[in-house]
């Protein structure tokens, strides 16, 4: 059975929408992190959130978490890697499981990372975003892994148990991964090479290695990688005043729709998007 | 000297913007009520404001007031009755005083009252929105007053001190005005009659009286009455994703821009509008 709505993202926009869906008794699958928003969490001081004066990021994020729990909102801690628009609704792939929903809300945050040369080209042909989904394919093989955040280190370690050899590029300082078959690259991953499928990688400094597969573990996937044909303005998803994207039934809210990158803006857009989706679902029911 | 920004409205949208202007050191004249938002105040329970779970209207409004005070935001408790766009900036008429500002934010709430037949036609020719501004013109004369909310009763009493006779129509039940020269009309004010200037009124039930002037005391003035040529979609001010109206330098946020009529939406739009205006002012400075 399809959910009414699938929300992707547990930042302020996703939370704001999720609260409204709950109050309107919509069935929701909400993908994200139990820790809600890393970006809010890492904010030092927030001075411009109406109703909560001068609050620290961790305090505000804790308030958001408590509110989600109090309202019985459930978060599914899985990484969404692909969305297909169907004739009615959407098929969402998260950690290799398929979920269906009638409407979709992208609250996926600002996407700043540029895809690597070759990344989109070889996605599904040696490039993967999900260790638990595709790791088993590389038993005894050689792989490269780009680890974009500390929280993915356990996925690197998981991959190192399967693969024979891992070339590791880290998107932050002080990686704690220390295993005999993991070689820390002296520069970040810069390029994916291939011929029909992945054959190797190069670092940004030009050091090359032959590999059978490349895992790119980032907090965010580019919106257009997530869903084909989504209309963008640079890195931002184009929406109208109702937070509607160019894809029927697909809405977006928060940083992913553009500046200002502000918590207050994000909750406002999440609220608008939720109300638009509730109207959209009512229209669907009439058909 | 002109202010950087004039904000009209002390609801959630106005507050959200005012906070951001303060943080960016903009000079602001902020018109509205020291009690902030009557609409928030009268909300029974608000369940969908992220960060402040299950809060009563009075509690949330008190939080807003405390935050405004803590940040040193000043509210000017005057009624804005007219705005003129000038070559550079705006001229704002509030209780018969003129204020100038480079940019304008309309956060005036949802406007639901329809103007009366004759109201716009005779505005300034016998019809007035402001007792303290125009009351003195009716010394010893006969006037009609429409009192839209209890808080304007002291203005009715003020007018009754000046005028010889007052026909009073009340937009709510239980008017406490009790004066010998005030006659409570049995039905609401329905029409303003005139010939070049006001000559009389009719109630919605057709009762007619000759009067020299008509005071219409409502919480809100229609946006187009406030500012000529503002582009509307029915009762809502048309804005783009940056909260820009069709008038250069004029932005709008909150309920006045359309549904959903939600506090969360309003603070989000106030935030966006403030950031757009800050950019607009930076552009002006370059010219």
XYZ file of C-alpha atoms in Angstrom:
574
model
C 0.000 0.000 0.000
C 1.256 3.405 -0.914
C 1.822 6.079 1.731
C 0.045 9.393 1.265
C 3.325 11.248 1.427
C 7.015 10.561 1.404
C 9.143 13.268 3.045
C 12.865 13.224 2.390
C 14.819 15.197 4.943
C 14.569 15.764 8.696
C 15.676 19.386 8.809
C 13.327 22.229 9.807
C 11.382 22.114 6.506
C 10.771 18.368 6.764
C 9.736 18.637 10.417
C 7.371 21.541 9.769
C 5.653 19.549 7.027
C 5.598 16.291 9.037
C 3.787 18.003 11.927
C 1.056 19.219 9.587
C 0.612 15.831 7.914
C 0.239 14.239 11.341
C -2.428 16.762 12.345
C -4.258 15.965 9.091
C -4.014 12.193 9.612
C -1.969 11.540 6.486
C 0.135 8.399 6.307
C 3.755 9.385 6.003
C 7.105 7.753 5.385
C 9.756 10.187 6.558
C 13.360 9.542 5.596
C 16.237 11.204 7.370
C 18.243 11.079 10.535
C 17.076 10.447 14.102
C 19.417 13.327 14.928
C 17.205 15.535 12.725
C 19.373 18.327 11.319
C 23.152 18.308 11.404
C 23.124 21.859 10.064
C 20.917 23.174 12.892
C 22.938 21.123 15.402
C 26.153 22.785 14.225
C 24.788 26.342 14.336
C 26.420 28.273 17.130
C 23.697 30.799 17.938
C 20.374 31.458 16.245
C 19.100 34.975 16.888
C 16.317 35.271 14.357
C 13.895 32.433 15.028
C 10.601 33.993 16.150
C 9.315 32.513 19.391
C 12.635 31.016 20.458
C 15.004 33.912 21.156
C 18.806 33.511 21.134
C 18.996 29.771 21.021
C 22.000 27.561 20.364
C 21.894 25.117 17.467
C 21.981 22.023 19.706
C 19.208 23.464 21.890
C 16.930 24.212 18.953
C 17.640 20.853 17.355
C 16.807 19.189 20.690
C 13.490 21.089 20.747
C 12.764 19.838 17.227
C 13.583 16.247 18.227
C 11.445 16.449 21.354
C 8.524 17.861 19.363
C 8.779 15.116 16.737
C 8.811 12.491 19.484
C 5.982 14.094 21.436
C 3.837 14.083 18.303
C 4.700 10.477 17.543
C 6.428 11.266 14.255
C 8.491 8.344 13.019
C 11.771 8.789 11.184
C 13.142 6.092 8.907
C 16.912 6.314 9.019
C 17.643 5.216 5.456
C 19.396 6.907 2.587
C 17.191 7.622 -0.407
C 19.179 7.110 -3.583
C 16.557 7.138 -6.306
C 13.026 8.312 -7.001
C 10.925 7.399 -10.020
C 7.777 9.246 -10.959
C 5.065 6.730 -11.862
C 1.708 7.305 -13.495
C 0.242 7.723 -10.011
C 2.722 8.722 -7.351
C 6.322 7.870 -6.758
C 8.623 4.896 -6.222
C 11.341 5.678 -3.711
C 14.468 3.569 -3.324
C 15.999 3.749 0.168
C 18.812 1.410 1.201
C 17.688 -0.928 -1.611
C 14.108 -1.142 -0.383
C 11.226 0.219 -2.407
C 8.577 2.504 -0.940
C 5.553 3.958 -2.705
C 3.881 7.300 -2.029
C 1.191 9.367 -3.678
C 3.007 12.650 -3.118
C 6.577 13.621 -2.438
C 8.242 16.361 -0.444
C 11.921 17.043 -1.060
C 13.349 18.768 2.015
C 16.878 17.652 1.300
C 18.837 20.755 2.212
C 21.299 22.754 0.180
C 23.332 20.675 -2.172
C 26.777 22.172 -2.512
C 28.982 19.285 -3.580
C 29.634 19.151 -7.283
C 29.352 15.662 -8.718
C 32.726 14.247 -9.727
C 33.551 13.760 -13.382
C 32.289 10.265 -14.208
C 30.093 10.029 -11.096
C 26.713 10.356 -12.810
C 27.936 8.502 -15.895
C 28.927 5.340 -14.005
C 26.214 5.444 -11.320
C 24.885 1.881 -11.114
C 27.814 0.663 -13.199
C 30.434 0.654 -10.491
C 29.524 3.886 -8.701
C 27.292 3.462 -5.646
C 25.991 5.751 -2.889
C 25.070 2.940 -0.551
C 27.497 0.564 1.196
C 24.841 -1.717 2.674
C 23.055 -1.968 -0.691
C 25.922 -2.733 -3.025
C 28.877 -3.667 -0.816
C 28.376 -7.412 -1.292
C 29.103 -7.028 -5.020
C 32.754 -6.281 -4.266
C 33.772 -9.341 -2.275
C 37.508 -9.808 -2.712
C 37.760 -6.861 -5.085
C 39.462 -3.478 -5.073
C 37.365 -0.386 -4.437
C 37.691 3.331 -3.776
C 35.561 5.026 -1.136
C 34.914 8.698 -0.640
C 33.786 9.240 2.950
C 32.081 12.630 3.172
C 31.431 12.723 6.906
C 32.630 11.029 10.064
C 29.289 9.321 10.532
C 29.968 7.161 7.462
C 33.181 5.678 8.874
C 31.364 2.532 10.002
C 30.244 2.056 6.400
C 33.863 2.330 5.261
C 34.787 -0.322 7.816
C 31.943 -2.507 6.615
C 33.190 -2.191 3.025
C 36.742 -2.974 4.157
C 35.483 -6.280 5.604
C 34.152 -7.281 2.191
C 36.656 -5.846 -0.260
C 40.231 -6.951 -0.612
C 41.613 -3.444 -0.849
C 40.124 -0.001 -0.183
C 41.487 3.367 -1.347
C 39.968 5.906 1.019
C 39.410 9.599 0.376
C 37.982 11.629 3.276
C 35.998 14.839 2.958
C 37.043 16.047 6.430
C 40.119 16.033 8.664
C 41.076 13.337 11.141
C 39.605 10.127 9.756
C 39.638 7.440 12.437
C 39.558 4.556 9.980
C 42.666 2.426 10.654
C 42.641 -0.960 8.947
C 45.439 -2.920 7.208
C 43.626 -3.124 3.853
C 42.577 0.564 3.808
C 44.982 2.977 2.148
C 44.327 6.649 2.882
C 44.740 8.624 -0.311
C 46.906 11.743 0.147
C 44.373 13.851 -1.824
C 40.630 13.721 -2.327
C 38.904 11.691 -4.960
C 38.762 13.796 -8.130
C 37.495 11.642 -10.934
C 35.931 8.303 -11.795
C 37.325 6.577 -14.895
C 35.635 3.841 -16.838
C 34.786 2.138 -20.036
C 31.175 0.984 -19.961
C 31.797 0.452 -16.253
C 34.191 1.762 -13.611
C 37.848 0.868 -14.221
C 39.678 3.287 -11.936
C 39.889 6.577 -10.055
C 42.113 9.613 -9.890
C 42.695 11.939 -6.976
C 42.490 15.712 -7.448
C 46.293 15.627 -7.605
C 46.272 13.076 -10.425
C 47.272 9.905 -8.541
C 45.539 7.037 -10.350
C 44.465 3.563 -9.203
C 42.629 0.707 -10.867
C 39.432 -0.162 -8.986
C 36.354 -2.294 -9.598
C 33.944 0.020 -7.834
C 33.604 3.442 -6.200
C 31.471 4.239 -3.157
C 30.606 7.884 -2.649
C 29.232 8.397 0.865
C 27.915 11.943 1.144
C 25.171 13.413 3.308
C 23.398 14.608 0.184
C 22.713 13.338 -3.275
C 22.230 15.889 -6.053
C 18.488 16.490 -6.582
C 18.716 15.616 -10.265
C 20.562 12.393 -9.435
C 17.748 11.609 -7.005
C 15.015 12.332 -9.532
C 15.474 12.597 -13.248
C 14.113 15.673 -15.026
C 13.638 17.853 -11.951
C 13.841 21.482 -13.044
C 16.722 23.310 -11.390
C 18.073 26.844 -11.204
C 21.746 26.110 -10.604
C 21.899 24.039 -7.415
C 18.318 24.894 -6.401
C 15.057 23.120 -7.179
C 12.626 25.457 -8.936
C 9.319 25.792 -7.081
C 6.347 28.116 -7.332
C 4.668 29.961 -4.459
C 2.891 26.727 -3.489
C 6.255 24.917 -3.353
C 5.344 22.830 -6.388
C 8.162 21.529 -8.603
C 7.795 20.783 -12.318
C 6.946 17.154 -11.452
C 3.280 16.534 -10.659
C 2.833 15.614 -6.986
C 6.404 16.542 -6.130
C 7.009 19.522 -3.843
C 10.168 20.964 -2.306
C 10.904 23.130 0.743
C 13.814 24.553 2.694
C 17.398 25.192 1.651
C 17.058 23.008 -1.460
C 14.745 25.627 -3.013
C 17.254 28.451 -2.642
C 18.408 31.282 -0.447
C 18.092 32.614 2.185
C 19.407 29.464 3.901
C 17.460 30.116 7.078
C 15.667 27.924 9.596
C 12.729 30.346 9.694
C 12.351 30.278 5.919
C 12.576 26.478 5.954
C 9.780 25.963 8.498
C 7.602 28.417 6.558
C 8.127 26.589 3.298
C 7.553 23.212 4.955
C 4.223 24.530 6.220
C 3.177 25.822 2.794
C 4.290 22.615 1.050
C 2.321 20.475 3.523
C -0.853 22.461 2.911
C -0.353 22.273 -0.856
C 0.171 18.505 -0.659
C -2.914 18.050 1.536
C -4.941 19.866 -1.152
C -3.272 17.785 -3.867
C -4.199 14.542 -2.073
C -7.804 15.723 -1.717
C -7.908 16.331 -5.480
C -6.458 12.856 -6.135
C -9.186 11.284 -3.992
C -11.849 12.937 -6.123
C -10.484 11.372 -9.315
C 15.913 61.541 6.978
C 14.333 58.483 5.472
C 14.314 55.178 7.318
C 15.826 52.179 5.549
C 12.617 50.224 5.935
C 9.045 50.768 6.963
C 7.273 47.639 8.235
C 3.510 47.731 8.498
C 2.133 45.070 10.778
C 3.220 43.499 14.059
C 2.054 39.957 13.416
C 4.460 37.027 13.005
C 5.588 38.133 9.513
C 6.391 41.665 10.653
C 8.223 40.414 13.732
C 10.273 37.895 11.788
C 11.385 40.640 9.394
C 12.005 43.208 12.151
C 14.381 40.809 13.948
C 16.452 40.378 10.793
C 16.616 44.116 10.074
C 17.829 44.701 13.623
C 20.557 42.104 13.248
C 21.610 43.822 10.016
C 21.621 47.297 11.596
C 18.930 48.726 9.349
C 16.948 51.736 10.546
C 13.327 50.723 10.824
C 9.979 52.361 11.478
C 7.603 49.597 12.523
C 3.882 50.359 12.630
C 1.440 48.180 14.476
C 0.221 47.340 17.931
C 2.213 46.987 21.163
C 0.034 43.919 21.691
C 1.580 42.500 18.502
C -0.940 40.137 16.907
C -4.597 40.008 17.862
C -4.996 36.967 15.618
C -2.234 35.006 17.383
C -3.551 36.197 20.755
C -7.008 34.817 19.945
C -5.767 31.423 18.739
C -6.771 28.735 21.176
C -4.032 26.181 20.591
C -1.212 26.141 18.061
C 0.058 22.638 17.392
C 2.180 23.134 14.309
C 4.776 25.750 15.164
C 8.184 24.057 15.009
C 10.244 24.617 18.141
C 7.309 25.649 20.327
C 5.068 22.591 20.704
C 1.375 22.849 21.685
C 1.301 26.466 22.672
C -1.698 28.670 23.357
C -2.178 31.841 21.325
C -1.650 34.173 24.292
C 1.506 32.260 25.283
C 3.012 32.446 21.800
C 2.074 36.089 21.420
C 3.707 36.795 24.789
C 6.868 35.056 23.552
C 6.811 37.255 20.462
C 6.367 40.394 22.567
C 9.170 39.403 24.937
C 11.487 38.694 22.014
C 10.734 42.070 20.395
C 11.435 43.802 23.675
C 14.570 41.824 24.415
C 15.938 42.791 20.999
C 15.033 46.418 21.491
C 12.580 46.531 18.611
C 10.379 49.605 18.762
C 6.761 49.581 17.684
C 4.992 52.766 16.626
C 1.338 52.383 17.538
C -0.167 54.396 14.696
C -2.574 53.499 11.945
C -1.154 53.737 8.447
C -3.814 55.043 6.098
C -1.907 55.874 2.953
C 1.335 55.073 1.153
C 2.701 56.854 -1.884
C 5.489 55.457 -4.000
C 7.984 58.214 -4.767
C 10.842 58.224 -7.230
C 13.073 56.945 -4.450
C 11.265 55.143 -1.673
C 7.920 55.669 -0.039
C 5.917 58.285 1.830
C 3.822 56.739 4.569
C 0.937 58.539 6.254
C 0.261 57.334 9.798
C -2.161 59.207 12.081
C -1.645 62.259 9.855
C 2.135 62.247 10.214
C 4.410 61.616 7.277
C 7.257 59.102 7.395
C 9.733 58.304 4.641
C 11.413 54.984 3.962
C 13.581 53.542 1.216
C 11.837 50.168 1.257
C 8.493 48.918 2.436
C 7.233 45.663 3.915
C 3.494 45.067 4.005
C 2.744 42.509 6.720
C -0.810 43.658 7.192
C -2.614 40.367 7.621
C -5.534 38.926 5.715
C -7.991 41.506 4.557
C -11.487 40.098 4.554
C -13.775 43.110 4.869
C -15.217 44.332 1.602
C -15.144 48.096 1.225
C -18.607 49.654 1.462
C -20.241 51.162 -1.594
C -19.086 54.790 -1.621
C -16.215 54.180 0.830
C -13.339 54.490 -1.637
C -15.169 57.138 -3.672
C -15.576 59.562 -0.749
C -12.327 58.759 1.079
C -10.857 62.141 2.015
C -14.155 63.823 1.115
C -16.039 62.920 4.253
C -14.886 59.346 4.723
C -11.978 58.921 7.163
C -10.176 55.973 8.740
C -8.644 58.000 11.545
C -10.513 59.661 14.410
C -7.508 61.501 15.843
C -6.545 62.782 12.391
C -9.821 64.121 11.120
C -12.164 64.259 14.129
C -11.654 68.002 14.683
C -13.254 68.702 11.275
C -16.642 67.618 12.617
C -17.060 69.928 15.606
C -20.779 70.355 16.198
C -21.676 68.225 13.200
C -23.447 64.929 12.580
C -21.361 61.881 11.759
C -21.660 58.133 11.351
C -19.043 55.818 12.801
C -18.429 52.181 12.030
C -16.530 50.652 14.935
C -14.933 47.416 13.737
C -13.447 46.248 17.018
C -13.824 46.890 20.733
C -10.402 48.506 20.885
C -11.699 51.439 18.847
C -14.437 52.335 21.339
C -12.298 55.053 22.893
C -12.026 56.611 19.425
C -15.810 56.559 19.131
C -16.024 58.300 22.514
C -13.456 60.838 21.367
C -15.515 61.567 18.245
C -18.688 61.853 20.362
C -16.992 64.622 22.379
C -16.461 66.630 19.204
C -19.514 65.892 17.092
C -23.033 66.909 17.936
C -24.566 63.589 16.984
C -23.066 60.152 16.230
C -24.789 57.245 14.477
C -22.847 54.181 15.566
C -22.595 50.865 13.739
C -20.606 48.127 15.501
C -18.868 45.237 13.800
C -19.121 43.022 16.908
C -21.596 42.261 19.676
C -21.861 44.088 22.995
C -20.650 47.602 22.309
C -19.933 49.379 25.620
C -20.337 52.854 24.164
C -23.110 54.567 26.145
C -23.377 58.310 25.563
C -26.404 60.584 25.175
C -25.433 61.834 21.707
C -24.554 58.380 20.346
C -27.370 56.468 18.648
C -26.686 52.768 18.086
C -27.891 51.799 14.628
C -30.006 48.612 14.635
C -28.100 47.290 11.593
C -24.555 47.677 10.308
C -23.404 50.458 8.065
C -24.095 49.404 4.484
C -23.442 52.343 2.208
C -21.979 55.823 2.047
C -23.994 58.346 0.013
C -22.728 61.629 -1.373
C -22.553 64.212 -4.034
C -18.986 65.381 -4.440
C -18.726 64.805 -0.706
C -20.492 62.678 1.896
C -24.135 63.579 2.455
C -25.496 60.536 4.246
C -25.373 56.828 5.084
C -27.594 53.804 4.847
C -27.571 50.688 6.995
C -27.639 47.242 5.391
C -31.368 47.241 6.175
C -31.912 50.499 4.296
C -32.311 52.924 7.226
C -30.952 56.283 5.997
C -29.512 59.292 7.833
C -28.000 62.559 6.715
C -24.437 62.941 7.969
C -21.498 65.261 7.316
C -18.839 62.622 7.716
C -18.247 58.892 8.121
C -15.506 57.308 10.213
C -14.675 53.704 9.412
C -12.556 52.213 12.186
C -11.357 48.806 11.112
C -8.265 46.829 12.072
C -7.293 46.647 8.433
C -7.388 48.898 5.425
C -7.642 47.228 2.017
C -4.138 46.922 0.515
C -5.171 48.787 -2.619
C -6.679 51.602 -0.529
C -3.355 51.754 1.318
C -1.318 51.871 -1.852
C -2.621 52.626 -5.290
C -1.829 50.208 -8.119
C -0.729 47.279 -5.963
C -1.299 44.087 -7.962
C -3.770 41.781 -6.260
C -5.162 38.298 -6.764
C -8.578 38.711 -5.166
C -7.922 39.798 -1.565
C -4.231 38.804 -1.696
C -1.180 40.844 -2.668
C 0.699 39.177 -5.525
C 4.335 38.440 -4.652
C 7.073 36.384 -6.229
C 9.319 33.863 -4.475
C 11.380 36.757 -3.073
C 8.189 38.344 -1.655
C 8.462 41.218 -4.114
C 5.234 42.998 -5.166
C 4.758 44.755 -8.506
C 5.925 48.030 -6.879
C 9.694 48.532 -6.814
C 10.999 48.421 -3.242
C 7.695 47.161 -1.872
C 7.538 43.637 -0.428
C 4.772 41.716 1.331
C 4.695 38.765 3.752
C 2.272 36.759 5.845
C -1.475 36.319 5.520
C -1.801 39.296 3.140
C 0.014 37.294 0.436
C -2.445 34.403 0.581
C -3.142 31.017 2.091
C -2.293 29.016 4.113
C -3.053 31.524 6.894
C -0.449 30.073 9.220
C 1.962 31.541 11.752
C 4.751 29.282 10.502
C 4.248 30.429 6.923
C 4.164 34.054 8.051
C 7.490 33.927 9.920
C 9.061 32.183 6.929
C 7.869 34.821 4.513
C 8.923 37.627 6.857
C 12.406 36.121 6.908
C 12.588 35.869 3.117
C 11.221 39.401 2.637
C 13.769 40.830 5.081
C 16.639 39.193 3.219
C 15.291 40.419 -0.125
C 14.970 43.960 1.229
C 18.492 43.881 2.682
C 19.758 42.958 -0.788
C 17.591 45.657 -2.348
C 19.020 48.304 0.012
C 22.558 47.184 -0.814
C 21.755 47.653 -4.522
C 20.332 51.135 -3.826
C 23.520 52.113 -2.016
C 25.566 51.214 -5.090
C 23.545 53.557 -7.316
